[in-house]
Structure formats: C-alpha cells, structure tokens
Short mmCIF file of C-alpha atoms and ligand atoms in Angstrom, two decimals:
data_model
loop_
_atom_site.label_atom_id
_atom_site.label_comp_id
_atom_site.label_asym_id
_atom_site.label_seq_id
_atom_site.Cartn_x
_atom_site.Cartn_y
_atom_site.Cartn_z
CA MET A 1 -7.11 3.33 -0.80
CA LYS A 2 -5.41 -0.22 -0.57
CA ARG A 3 -2.06 -0.65 0.77
CA LEU A 4 0.02 -3.59 -0.70
CA TYR A 5 2.93 -5.43 0.63
CA PHE A 6 3.91 -8.60 -1.42
CA PRO A 7 3.02 -12.18 1.08
CA LEU A 8 6.01 -13.27 0.67
CA LEU A 9 7.35 -9.45 2.28
CA ALA A 10 4.66 -9.82 4.86
CA GLY A 11 6.21 -12.62 6.62
CA LEU A 12 8.93 -10.49 7.09
CA LEU A 13 7.64 -7.88 9.40
CA THR A 14 8.23 -8.67 13.06
CA ALA A 15 4.07 -8.78 14.88
CA GLY A 16 3.84 -6.82 17.36
CA THR A 17 6.73 -4.09 16.80
CA VAL A 18 5.46 -0.84 17.50
CA LEU A 19 6.04 1.11 14.77
CA PHE A 20 6.10 5.57 14.69
CA GLY A 21 5.55 7.56 12.05
CA GLY A 22 5.08 11.36 11.02
CA CYS A 23 7.25 14.23 11.55
CA GLY A 24 8.85 15.51 14.48
CA PRO A 25 10.56 13.28 17.41
CA GLU A 26 8.38 10.10 18.22
CA LYS A 27 7.45 10.25 22.05
CA GLN A 28 8.57 6.91 24.26
CA SER A 29 8.63 5.53 27.67
CA ALA A 30 11.80 5.49 29.99
CA GLN A 31 11.34 1.93 30.00
CA ASP A 32 11.27 1.08 26.01
CA THR A 33 13.93 -1.16 24.95
CA ALA A 34 16.67 0.38 23.10
CA ALA A 35 15.31 -1.86 19.93
CA GLU A 36 12.01 0.22 20.21
CA ALA A 37 13.53 3.34 20.19
CA LEU A 38 13.88 3.13 16.65
CA PRO A 39 10.30 2.87 14.53
CA ASP A 40 10.12 0.35 11.76
CA ILE A 41 9.17 3.25 9.35
CA SER A 42 9.75 6.92 10.15
CA ILE A 43 9.27 9.86 8.32
CA SER A 44 10.58 13.15 8.97
CA ARG A 45 10.01 16.52 6.49
CA SER A 46 12.34 19.27 5.79
CA PRO A 47 12.86 22.47 4.55
CA TYR A 48 14.33 22.41 1.02
CA GLY A 49 14.39 25.68 -1.03
CA ARG A 50 12.18 27.77 -2.73
CA THR A 51 11.67 27.64 -6.70
CA GLN A 52 12.89 30.08 -8.70
CA ALA A 53 9.24 31.23 -8.78
CA GLY A 54 9.36 31.72 -5.10
CA GLU A 55 7.45 28.25 -4.26
CA ALA A 56 8.44 26.67 -1.04
CA VAL A 57 9.73 23.14 -1.43
CA ASP A 58 9.96 20.79 1.49
CA MET A 59 11.82 17.36 1.53
CA TYR A 60 10.66 14.10 3.24
CA THR A 61 13.11 11.32 4.41
CA LEU A 62 11.36 7.31 4.47
CA ARG A 63 13.09 5.99 6.89
CA ASN A 64 13.22 1.82 7.75
CA ARG A 65 14.41 0.26 10.67
CA GLN A 66 16.94 -1.42 8.41
CA GLY A 67 18.81 1.92 7.66
CA MET A 68 17.35 2.32 4.37
CA GLU A 69 16.45 6.47 3.69
CA ILE A 70 14.60 8.32 0.97
CA ASP A 71 14.91 11.58 0.41
CA VAL A 72 11.63 12.72 -1.81
CA ILE A 73 11.49 16.23 -2.11
CA THR A 74 7.79 17.81 -3.14
CA TYR A 75 9.20 19.59 -6.51
CA GLY A 76 8.80 17.16 -9.00
CA GLY A 77 8.32 14.12 -6.63
CA ILE A 78 11.57 13.61 -6.99
CA ILE A 79 13.67 11.00 -4.98
CA THR A 80 17.20 12.54 -4.94
CA ARG A 81 18.55 10.40 -2.72
CA TRP A 82 18.00 6.54 -1.97
CA THR A 83 20.45 4.20 -0.09
CA ALA A 84 20.25 0.51 -0.14
CA PRO A 85 22.61 -2.09 1.49
CA ASP A 86 25.52 -4.52 0.39
CA ARG A 87 26.21 -7.92 1.26
CA ASP A 88 28.41 -7.04 4.03
CA GLY A 89 25.22 -4.47 5.14
CA ARG A 90 26.51 -1.39 4.04
CA TYR A 91 24.17 1.44 2.65
CA ALA A 92 24.79 4.07 0.26
CA ASN A 93 23.16 6.28 -2.18
CA ILE A 94 22.50 4.96 -5.30
CA THR A 95 20.48 6.70 -7.23
CA LEU A 96 21.77 9.82 -8.94
CA GLY A 97 20.77 13.27 -7.64
CA PHE A 98 21.62 16.79 -7.49
CA ASP A 99 22.30 18.50 -4.26
CA SER A 100 20.21 21.55 -4.70
CA LEU A 101 17.15 22.83 -6.23
CA VAL A 102 18.57 25.04 -8.59
CA GLN A 103 20.26 22.58 -9.82
CA TYR A 104 17.34 20.53 -10.59
CA GLU A 105 15.27 23.40 -12.28
CA ARG A 106 18.41 24.63 -14.07
CA SER A 107 18.86 21.09 -16.07
CA SER A 108 18.09 17.67 -15.16
CA PRO A 109 17.58 14.47 -17.73
CA TYR A 110 14.68 13.74 -14.90
CA PHE A 111 17.00 12.18 -12.11
CA GLY A 112 14.80 10.26 -9.75
CA ALA A 113 11.28 12.65 -11.06
CA LEU A 114 7.72 11.71 -10.99
CA ILE A 115 6.79 11.80 -14.86
CA GLY A 116 3.48 12.74 -16.97
CA ARG A 117 0.81 13.20 -18.04
CA TYR A 118 2.13 11.03 -20.10
CA GLY A 119 5.69 9.09 -19.55
CA ASN A 120 7.99 8.78 -23.20
CA ARG A 121 7.36 9.99 -26.67
CA ILE A 122 4.31 10.39 -28.19
CA ALA A 123 5.06 11.20 -31.94
CA GLY A 124 4.96 14.92 -33.42
CA GLY A 125 3.71 15.88 -30.39
CA SER A 126 0.01 15.11 -31.94
CA PHE A 127 -2.81 12.78 -30.97
CA ALA A 128 -5.88 12.45 -31.84
CA LEU A 129 -8.67 11.40 -29.28
CA ASP A 130 -12.69 10.60 -30.81
CA GLY A 131 -11.65 12.69 -33.53
CA LYS A 132 -10.32 15.63 -31.96
CA THR A 133 -6.54 16.74 -32.64
CA TYR A 134 -4.88 17.40 -29.56
CA THR A 135 -1.34 19.26 -30.02
CA LEU A 136 1.60 18.65 -27.30
CA GLU A 137 4.41 20.77 -27.08
CA THR A 138 7.27 19.08 -28.19
CA ASN A 139 10.64 19.12 -26.62
CA ASN A 140 12.29 16.41 -28.02
CA GLY A 141 13.18 16.95 -31.76
CA PRO A 142 9.55 17.05 -33.14
CA ASN A 143 8.08 14.73 -30.74
CA HIS A 144 6.94 15.16 -26.94
CA LEU A 145 8.35 13.65 -24.37
CA HIS A 146 7.63 13.07 -20.68
CA GLY A 147 4.77 15.39 -20.20
CA GLY A 148 6.44 18.54 -22.26
CA GLU A 149 8.33 21.41 -20.93
CA ARG A 150 6.88 21.64 -18.08
CA GLY A 151 5.47 18.10 -17.11
CA PHE A 152 5.23 16.73 -13.32
CA ASP A 153 8.52 16.18 -12.97
CA LYS A 154 8.69 20.38 -12.35
CA VAL A 155 5.77 21.14 -10.55
CA VAL A 156 5.47 21.66 -7.12
CA TRP A 157 3.13 18.41 -5.30
CA THR A 158 1.28 18.60 -2.26
CA ALA A 159 2.71 16.30 0.28
CA ARG A 160 1.25 14.90 3.43
CA ILE A 161 2.47 11.95 5.27
CA GLN A 162 -0.43 9.68 5.73
CA GLU A 163 -0.58 7.50 9.02
CA GLU A 164 -2.22 4.17 8.18
CA GLY A 165 -1.81 1.53 11.16
CA MET A 166 1.76 1.14 11.89
CA HIS A 167 2.94 2.00 8.45
CA PRO A 168 3.12 5.91 7.28
CA TYR A 169 3.02 6.66 4.22
CA LEU A 170 3.68 9.61 1.72
CA VAL A 171 1.59 11.38 -0.07
CA LEU A 172 1.68 13.61 -3.26
CA THR A 173 -1.12 15.36 -5.44
CA TYR A 174 -1.25 17.67 -8.10
CA THR A 175 -3.99 19.21 -10.09
CA SER A 176 -3.07 19.53 -13.77
CA PRO A 177 -5.76 21.76 -14.77
CA ASP A 178 -7.17 21.20 -18.35
CA GLY A 179 -5.01 21.75 -21.24
CA GLU A 180 -1.59 21.94 -19.26
CA GLY A 181 1.17 20.87 -22.03
CA GLY A 182 -2.10 20.45 -24.50
CA TYR A 183 -3.95 17.81 -22.40
CA PRO A 184 -7.46 17.92 -22.33
CA GLY A 185 -9.10 17.28 -19.21
CA THR A 186 -8.42 18.53 -15.45
CA LEU A 187 -6.09 15.52 -14.34
CA SER A 188 -6.08 14.81 -10.20
CA THR A 189 -3.14 13.03 -9.66
CA THR A 190 -2.32 10.81 -6.36
CA VAL A 191 1.23 9.57 -6.12
CA THR A 192 1.97 7.38 -2.67
CA TYR A 193 5.37 6.23 -1.85
CA THR A 194 5.69 3.60 1.25
CA LEU A 195 8.58 2.41 2.16
CA THR A 196 8.60 -1.13 3.19
CA PRO A 197 10.16 -2.33 6.69
CA ASP A 198 12.43 -5.00 4.48
CA ASN A 199 13.71 -2.33 1.76
CA ALA A 200 11.31 -2.03 -0.57
CA LEU A 201 9.19 1.01 -1.95
CA GLU A 202 6.00 1.08 -3.14
CA VAL A 203 4.97 3.64 -5.98
CA VAL A 204 1.54 3.80 -6.36
CA TYR A 205 -0.34 6.57 -8.89
CA THR A 206 -3.89 7.26 -9.21
CA ALA A 207 -5.90 10.15 -11.41
CA THR A 208 -8.66 10.91 -12.48
CA THR A 209 -10.52 13.36 -14.81
CA ASP A 210 -13.08 15.39 -16.12
CA GLN A 211 -12.83 14.72 -19.74
CA LYS A 212 -11.36 12.13 -21.82
CA THR A 213 -7.68 12.46 -21.88
CA VAL A 214 -4.43 10.07 -21.84
CA VAL A 215 -2.33 9.26 -18.97
CA ASN A 216 1.20 7.03 -18.77
CA LEU A 217 2.67 8.23 -15.28
CA THR A 218 6.30 6.94 -14.28
CA GLN A 219 9.10 7.10 -12.11
CA HIS A 220 12.60 8.10 -13.43
CA ALA A 221 15.01 7.22 -10.91
CA TYR A 222 18.41 6.39 -12.37
CA PHE A 223 20.09 3.04 -10.55
CA ASN A 224 23.38 2.68 -10.15
CA LEU A 225 23.99 0.01 -7.59
CA SER A 226 27.45 0.03 -6.77
CA GLY A 227 27.07 3.54 -5.40
CA ASP A 228 29.97 4.88 -7.15
CA PHE A 229 28.72 7.17 -9.73
CA SER A 230 32.30 7.77 -11.32
CA GLN A 231 31.94 4.14 -12.35
CA PRO A 232 29.41 3.24 -15.33
CA ILE A 233 26.37 1.04 -15.14
CA LEU A 234 27.89 -2.16 -17.47
CA ASP A 235 28.67 -4.41 -15.27
CA HIS A 236 25.22 -4.57 -14.03
CA VAL A 237 23.56 -7.77 -14.52
CA LEU A 238 20.14 -7.00 -15.51
CA SER A 239 17.28 -9.31 -16.08
CA LEU A 240 13.75 -8.64 -17.68
CA ALA A 241 10.90 -10.75 -17.36
CA ALA A 242 10.19 -10.19 -21.58
CA ASP A 243 10.06 -12.25 -24.60
CA GLN A 244 9.46 -8.88 -27.15
CA TYR A 245 10.48 -5.32 -27.35
CA LEU A 246 9.31 -2.35 -29.83
CA PRO A 247 11.58 -1.45 -32.23
CA VAL A 248 12.11 2.43 -32.74
CA ASP A 249 12.94 5.00 -35.55
CA ALA A 250 15.51 7.57 -35.50
CA GLY A 251 13.32 9.64 -32.94
CA LEU A 252 12.94 6.66 -30.78
CA ILE A 253 9.14 6.10 -31.47
CA PRO A 254 8.19 2.69 -31.82
CA THR A 255 7.87 1.59 -35.16
CA GLY A 256 4.55 -0.08 -34.05
CA GLU A 257 5.92 -3.78 -34.54
CA TRP A 258 6.79 -6.35 -31.56
CA ALA A 259 9.82 -7.71 -31.97
CA PRO A 260 10.96 -11.00 -30.55
CA VAL A 261 14.13 -11.09 -28.54
CA ALA A 262 15.53 -13.93 -28.91
CA GLY A 263 18.71 -13.79 -31.05
CA THR A 264 19.33 -10.16 -30.70
CA PRO A 265 20.83 -7.95 -28.05
CA PHE A 266 17.90 -7.36 -26.61
CA ASP A 267 17.67 -10.51 -24.95
CA PHE A 268 17.66 -10.33 -20.98
CA ARG A 269 15.55 -13.50 -20.30
CA GLN A 270 18.49 -14.97 -18.63
CA PRO A 271 20.21 -12.00 -16.25
CA LYS A 272 23.07 -10.39 -18.49
CA ALA A 273 25.73 -7.79 -18.22
CA ILE A 274 24.77 -4.53 -19.64
CA GLY A 275 27.60 -4.31 -21.25
CA GLN A 276 28.24 -7.36 -22.97
CA ASP A 277 25.85 -7.03 -26.22
CA ILE A 278 25.56 -3.00 -25.87
CA GLU A 279 28.42 -2.11 -28.39
CA ALA A 280 26.91 -4.62 -31.05
CA GLN A 281 26.40 -3.82 -34.34
CA ASP A 282 22.86 -3.63 -34.56
CA THR A 283 20.37 -1.20 -35.78
CA GLN A 284 18.58 -0.92 -32.81
CA LEU A 285 21.29 -0.24 -30.74
CA SER A 286 22.58 2.34 -32.83
CA LEU A 287 19.18 4.90 -32.97
CA GLY A 288 18.78 4.10 -29.42
CA ARG A 289 22.85 4.75 -28.99
CA GLY A 290 22.70 2.07 -26.40
CA TYR A 291 19.31 1.01 -25.09
CA ASP A 292 16.25 3.18 -24.83
CA HIS A 293 13.89 0.47 -25.72
CA CYS A 294 10.05 -0.64 -24.50
CA TRP A 295 10.16 -4.30 -23.75
CA VAL A 296 7.03 -6.25 -23.69
CA LEU A 297 5.74 -7.42 -20.46
CA GLY A 298 4.24 -10.79 -20.46
CA GLN A 299 1.03 -10.92 -17.87
CA ALA A 300 -0.15 -7.88 -18.09
CA ASP A 301 -2.59 -6.12 -15.59
CA SER A 302 -1.56 -8.52 -12.77
CA LEU A 303 1.72 -7.69 -10.38
CA ARG A 304 4.16 -9.58 -11.14
CA GLN A 305 8.45 -9.21 -10.72
CA VAL A 306 9.03 -8.02 -14.08
CA ALA A 307 13.14 -6.88 -13.79
CA SER A 308 15.85 -7.70 -11.88
CA LEU A 309 19.25 -5.85 -11.52
CA THR A 310 22.28 -6.79 -9.50
CA HIS A 311 25.85 -5.18 -9.10
CA PRO A 312 28.64 -7.96 -8.88
CA GLY A 313 30.78 -6.18 -6.67
CA SER A 314 28.42 -5.06 -4.13
CA GLY A 315 25.92 -7.79 -3.98
CA ARG A 316 22.93 -4.93 -3.97
CA THR A 317 20.30 -6.85 -5.96
CA LEU A 318 17.29 -4.46 -6.77
CA ALA A 319 13.85 -6.77 -7.96
CA ILE A 320 11.13 -4.93 -10.05
CA PHE A 321 7.30 -5.62 -10.32
CA THR A 322 4.47 -4.11 -11.68
CA ASP A 323 1.62 -4.47 -12.62
CA GLU A 324 2.33 -2.11 -16.08
CA PRO A 325 2.49 -3.69 -19.46
CA GLY A 326 6.05 -2.13 -20.21
CA ILE A 327 9.58 -1.11 -19.08
CA GLN A 328 11.57 1.14 -20.44
CA PHE A 329 15.30 0.24 -20.02
CA TYR A 330 17.46 3.32 -20.85
CA SER A 331 21.50 2.74 -20.43
CA GLY A 332 21.80 6.68 -19.64
CA ASN A 333 23.34 6.68 -22.99
CA PHE A 334 23.05 10.74 -23.21
CA LEU A 335 24.40 11.37 -19.72
CA ASP A 336 27.73 13.14 -20.95
CA GLY A 337 29.76 14.25 -18.44
CA SER A 338 28.22 17.73 -18.22
CA LEU A 339 25.62 17.45 -15.26
CA PRO A 340 27.76 18.02 -11.84
CA ARG A 341 27.74 15.24 -9.26
CA PRO A 342 27.04 15.92 -5.51
CA ASP A 343 30.47 14.17 -4.33
CA GLY A 344 32.39 16.20 -6.75
CA GLY A 345 33.21 15.09 -10.47
CA THR A 346 30.28 14.80 -13.26
CA TYR A 347 27.80 11.99 -14.33
CA GLY A 348 29.42 10.10 -16.93
CA HIS A 349 28.42 8.62 -20.05
CA ARG A 350 26.18 5.56 -18.77
CA SER A 351 27.04 5.91 -15.36
CA GLY A 352 22.96 5.32 -14.39
CA LEU A 353 19.77 3.44 -16.12
CA CYS A 354 16.53 3.79 -15.88
CA LEU A 355 13.92 1.12 -15.78
CA GLU A 356 10.78 2.88 -16.10
CA THR A 357 7.70 0.83 -15.36
CA GLN A 358 4.99 2.15 -18.52
CA HIS A 359 2.55 2.11 -21.16
CA PHE A 360 4.36 1.70 -24.32
CA PRO A 361 5.79 4.89 -26.26
CA ASP A 362 3.56 6.61 -28.34
CA SER A 363 0.40 4.45 -27.61
CA PRO A 364 -2.21 7.25 -28.12
CA ASN A 365 -1.02 6.82 -32.22
CA GLN A 366 -0.52 3.06 -32.05
CA PRO A 367 -4.41 1.50 -31.89
CA SER A 368 -1.98 -2.10 -31.73
CA PHE A 369 -1.09 -0.90 -28.28
CA PRO A 370 -2.68 -1.18 -25.01
CA SER A 371 -5.15 2.14 -24.87
CA VAL A 372 -3.53 5.14 -22.24
CA GLU A 373 -7.12 6.46 -22.00
CA LEU A 374 -8.62 7.60 -19.37
CA ALA A 375 -12.35 8.97 -18.98
CA PRO A 376 -14.25 10.74 -16.52
CA GLY A 377 -15.71 8.38 -14.14
CA GLU A 378 -12.62 5.84 -14.19
CA THR A 379 -9.87 5.87 -12.02
CA TYR A 380 -6.42 5.32 -13.60
CA SER A 381 -4.25 2.73 -11.10
CA SER A 382 -0.87 1.95 -11.42
CA ARG A 383 1.55 0.53 -9.11
CA THR A 384 5.43 -0.60 -8.98
CA THR A 385 7.54 -1.78 -6.25
CA PHE A 386 11.11 -1.69 -5.98
CA GLN A 387 12.64 -3.89 -3.69
CA PHE A 388 16.53 -4.44 -2.28
CA SER A 389 18.52 -6.60 -1.46
CA ALA A 390 22.51 -8.23 -1.32
CA GLN A 391 23.57 -11.49 -3.06
C1 BGC B 1 14.26 8.52 -22.09
C2 BGC B 1 15.53 8.94 -22.74
C3 BGC B 1 15.50 10.07 -22.04
C4 BGC B 1 15.48 10.12 -21.07
C5 BGC B 1 15.52 11.81 -20.72
C6 BGC B 1 14.12 8.58 -20.78
O1 BGC B 1 13.14 7.59 -20.53
O2 BGC B 1 13.83 6.99 -23.27
O3 BGC B 1 15.32 8.71 -24.34
O4 BGC B 1 17.15 10.73 -23.08
O5 BGC B 1 14.35 9.45 -20.62
O6 BGC B 1 16.48 11.77 -19.98
#
C-alpha cells in the first residue's frame, strides 16, 4: 500500500538518521551516539487483557523521538492514550479513555475507537441496495449508529507491525462476515496507524467486499487538548473548512438540506471558541444538544486540511487533513459525569470533542449525498491525518 507523508512535513525528516522499529529492544553498536540510541519511530507490544469472551487483547505503543506516544489496543483498534506537547514541550495525554478493558467493554461512548461498518446514523436501521432492503440493528432509538450493537469498535482486530523502510507502522485487520450487523457482504478491512517523526498520526482505511454493500469508516477519538479532563472543551478554538453543514431532525438524521453556515452558530470558517455560540437560541443546536452535525467539506477526494483545533491555554494545536467529504463535529454533549476517568473523577459534560472524518450520515437513504456503496472488485480507500503542533 502506498504510504503518504505530507510534502511540507517530509522536509522535517532528518536525512541519514537511523530508524528502528518493531517490538523488543533495538540492537545498537557501542559507538552509537546518544542521539542515535533513540529510534525515530518505535512500536512495542504488550498484553492488555482478555475480553469477557476470553479473546486476548494486546496493546501497541507507537513512539517517536520527539516524545509523542500513542497506545492502541486490538479491541476496537482503540487509541487509549495519545500524548502531545504544549508550547513548552510538555507532553500530556490529549484523548479521553479508560484504564481497563472491562470498562471499554462495559460502557464506552466509542472513546478512541475505529468505527464501522458505517460511521454515524442510518435512519430506521434500514436501507435498500439494488432493490433489496437490508435491516440493520437499531441501537440509537429507532436508528442505527456506528455499526450497531457490535460494531468495529467492539471486535478484536488482528495486528501486526509493518516494517517499511525506516518507518514501521501498525496494521489492523478485521474480516466482518456476510450479514454481520445486518450488512450484506463479507467485508475485509485494513486500517493502518502510522506515527510520523513530526507528531502526526496518519490513519488509512481500505476495505473490499464480496457482495455490494455500504461502508463508512472513521476514528472516534475524543480530544481535550488541555490534557486536563476535568475541564470542558468550550475554550478550544476550532476552524472548519466548510461553507455548509447538514441540518438534522430530532433523531439526528440529516433532513437532506445542505445549509449555509453563514450567519449561523455553525460558521467555523474563521477560528472560533467552541463555547462562543454553543448556547445560542438555535433550533439545530437544540436538536443536537450542542454541536453534533456533519459539515460539508469542499474539494472532496483530495487530501486537504479541513479542521484546526487549538487550546489557547497550552498552545496545543491539532490540524486534521482528510480526503473525506464530511466531518462530524460532536461537542461531547452526551458525556454526563457517569464514566470514570483514569486520573480519578468522571468525564463531565463536554469534557471531550470528536472530529470524525467521514461520508455523510444516512447516505444509503439520501440519493443527493456522495455514494457509500462498495462493489466486489472495488477497494474502499480513505485517509485522515492528525497533525499536532504548539502555538
Ligand atoms: C455522534 C453522537 C453520539 C456519539 C456517541 C458521535 O459520533 O455524533 O451523536 O452520541 O458519537 O458517543
């Protein structure tokens, strides 16, 4: 598979640096310098636990020389911890998670997980393909959400470390049997997590099927760039490269309208604090209980920057690049203080936010939306990069 690094970032790679990857201690010669003793990218594996069904779950830790660390577990491909530097170079965990597999299995609002087969909602848990109606599990009121009762966030993925040149990356695969969750076709999915030397994580999704089906994969990390999960994300400054968004009904299903953001609380074309308009009198904000909508991104199919998020207090900044046509900005409205934080306390209202790159919600039922169909012989392909920096 073709690996991708942004041209603007490629220059930051130090020519001639010896990079090491894989699990286990790296072998070094005695004359190696201290600088060379640290690999640019390393990936290590450790046992994480067993599911209630007895399946073994591993944790892979991706590290770069700068100090970014990302823990990924094979259950759900979940990113359980992700450190990023503030303006003084101090690394802190910036993604919401739990400290045990039991808690992920018991109740998780998709913290850090891979989402499939269909990220977001499908109205009434049903859609038609070539004249045949398919019935999916309804796990969100009358609707289907994030792949159903046992979506890709709740299965154990097969993992391997791929050594490619100087950059190892993590490869996760899962084969979803025909009919799983109600979806047609055997879907073979591969997701790669590639940490770069300059604090970006590239996520690449590919999938093939043996019957016509629908697919919409995404990553459900909740970000709080302050690193202090006792605080809400309302002070984070967000920009979204979108002139339009998709208004929803009471079940958070798009009405089909593509509405201009101009003059509404949904206008993030210029950087704006999330808290600035979130309590405005607005029907769409009431329906979403805050922001929980899909923004329509221009120039679909080409990798371009679509979002920027900054925490002014720490300077931590996240830029998101994707080739997807939409991004769901969810301001953590359903977090209600009932889930435990690893550092003590609980996750309060809006203590994290999601920026899920994806096709539009309910696309299988909305002919005016970009197609999510995948046929045998085709390869689903999608990529998103999360680039961190500090201001
Ligand atoms: C959705 C929210 C939902 C959340 C689940 C988000 O992707 O937009 O409506 O509550 O996932 O945690």
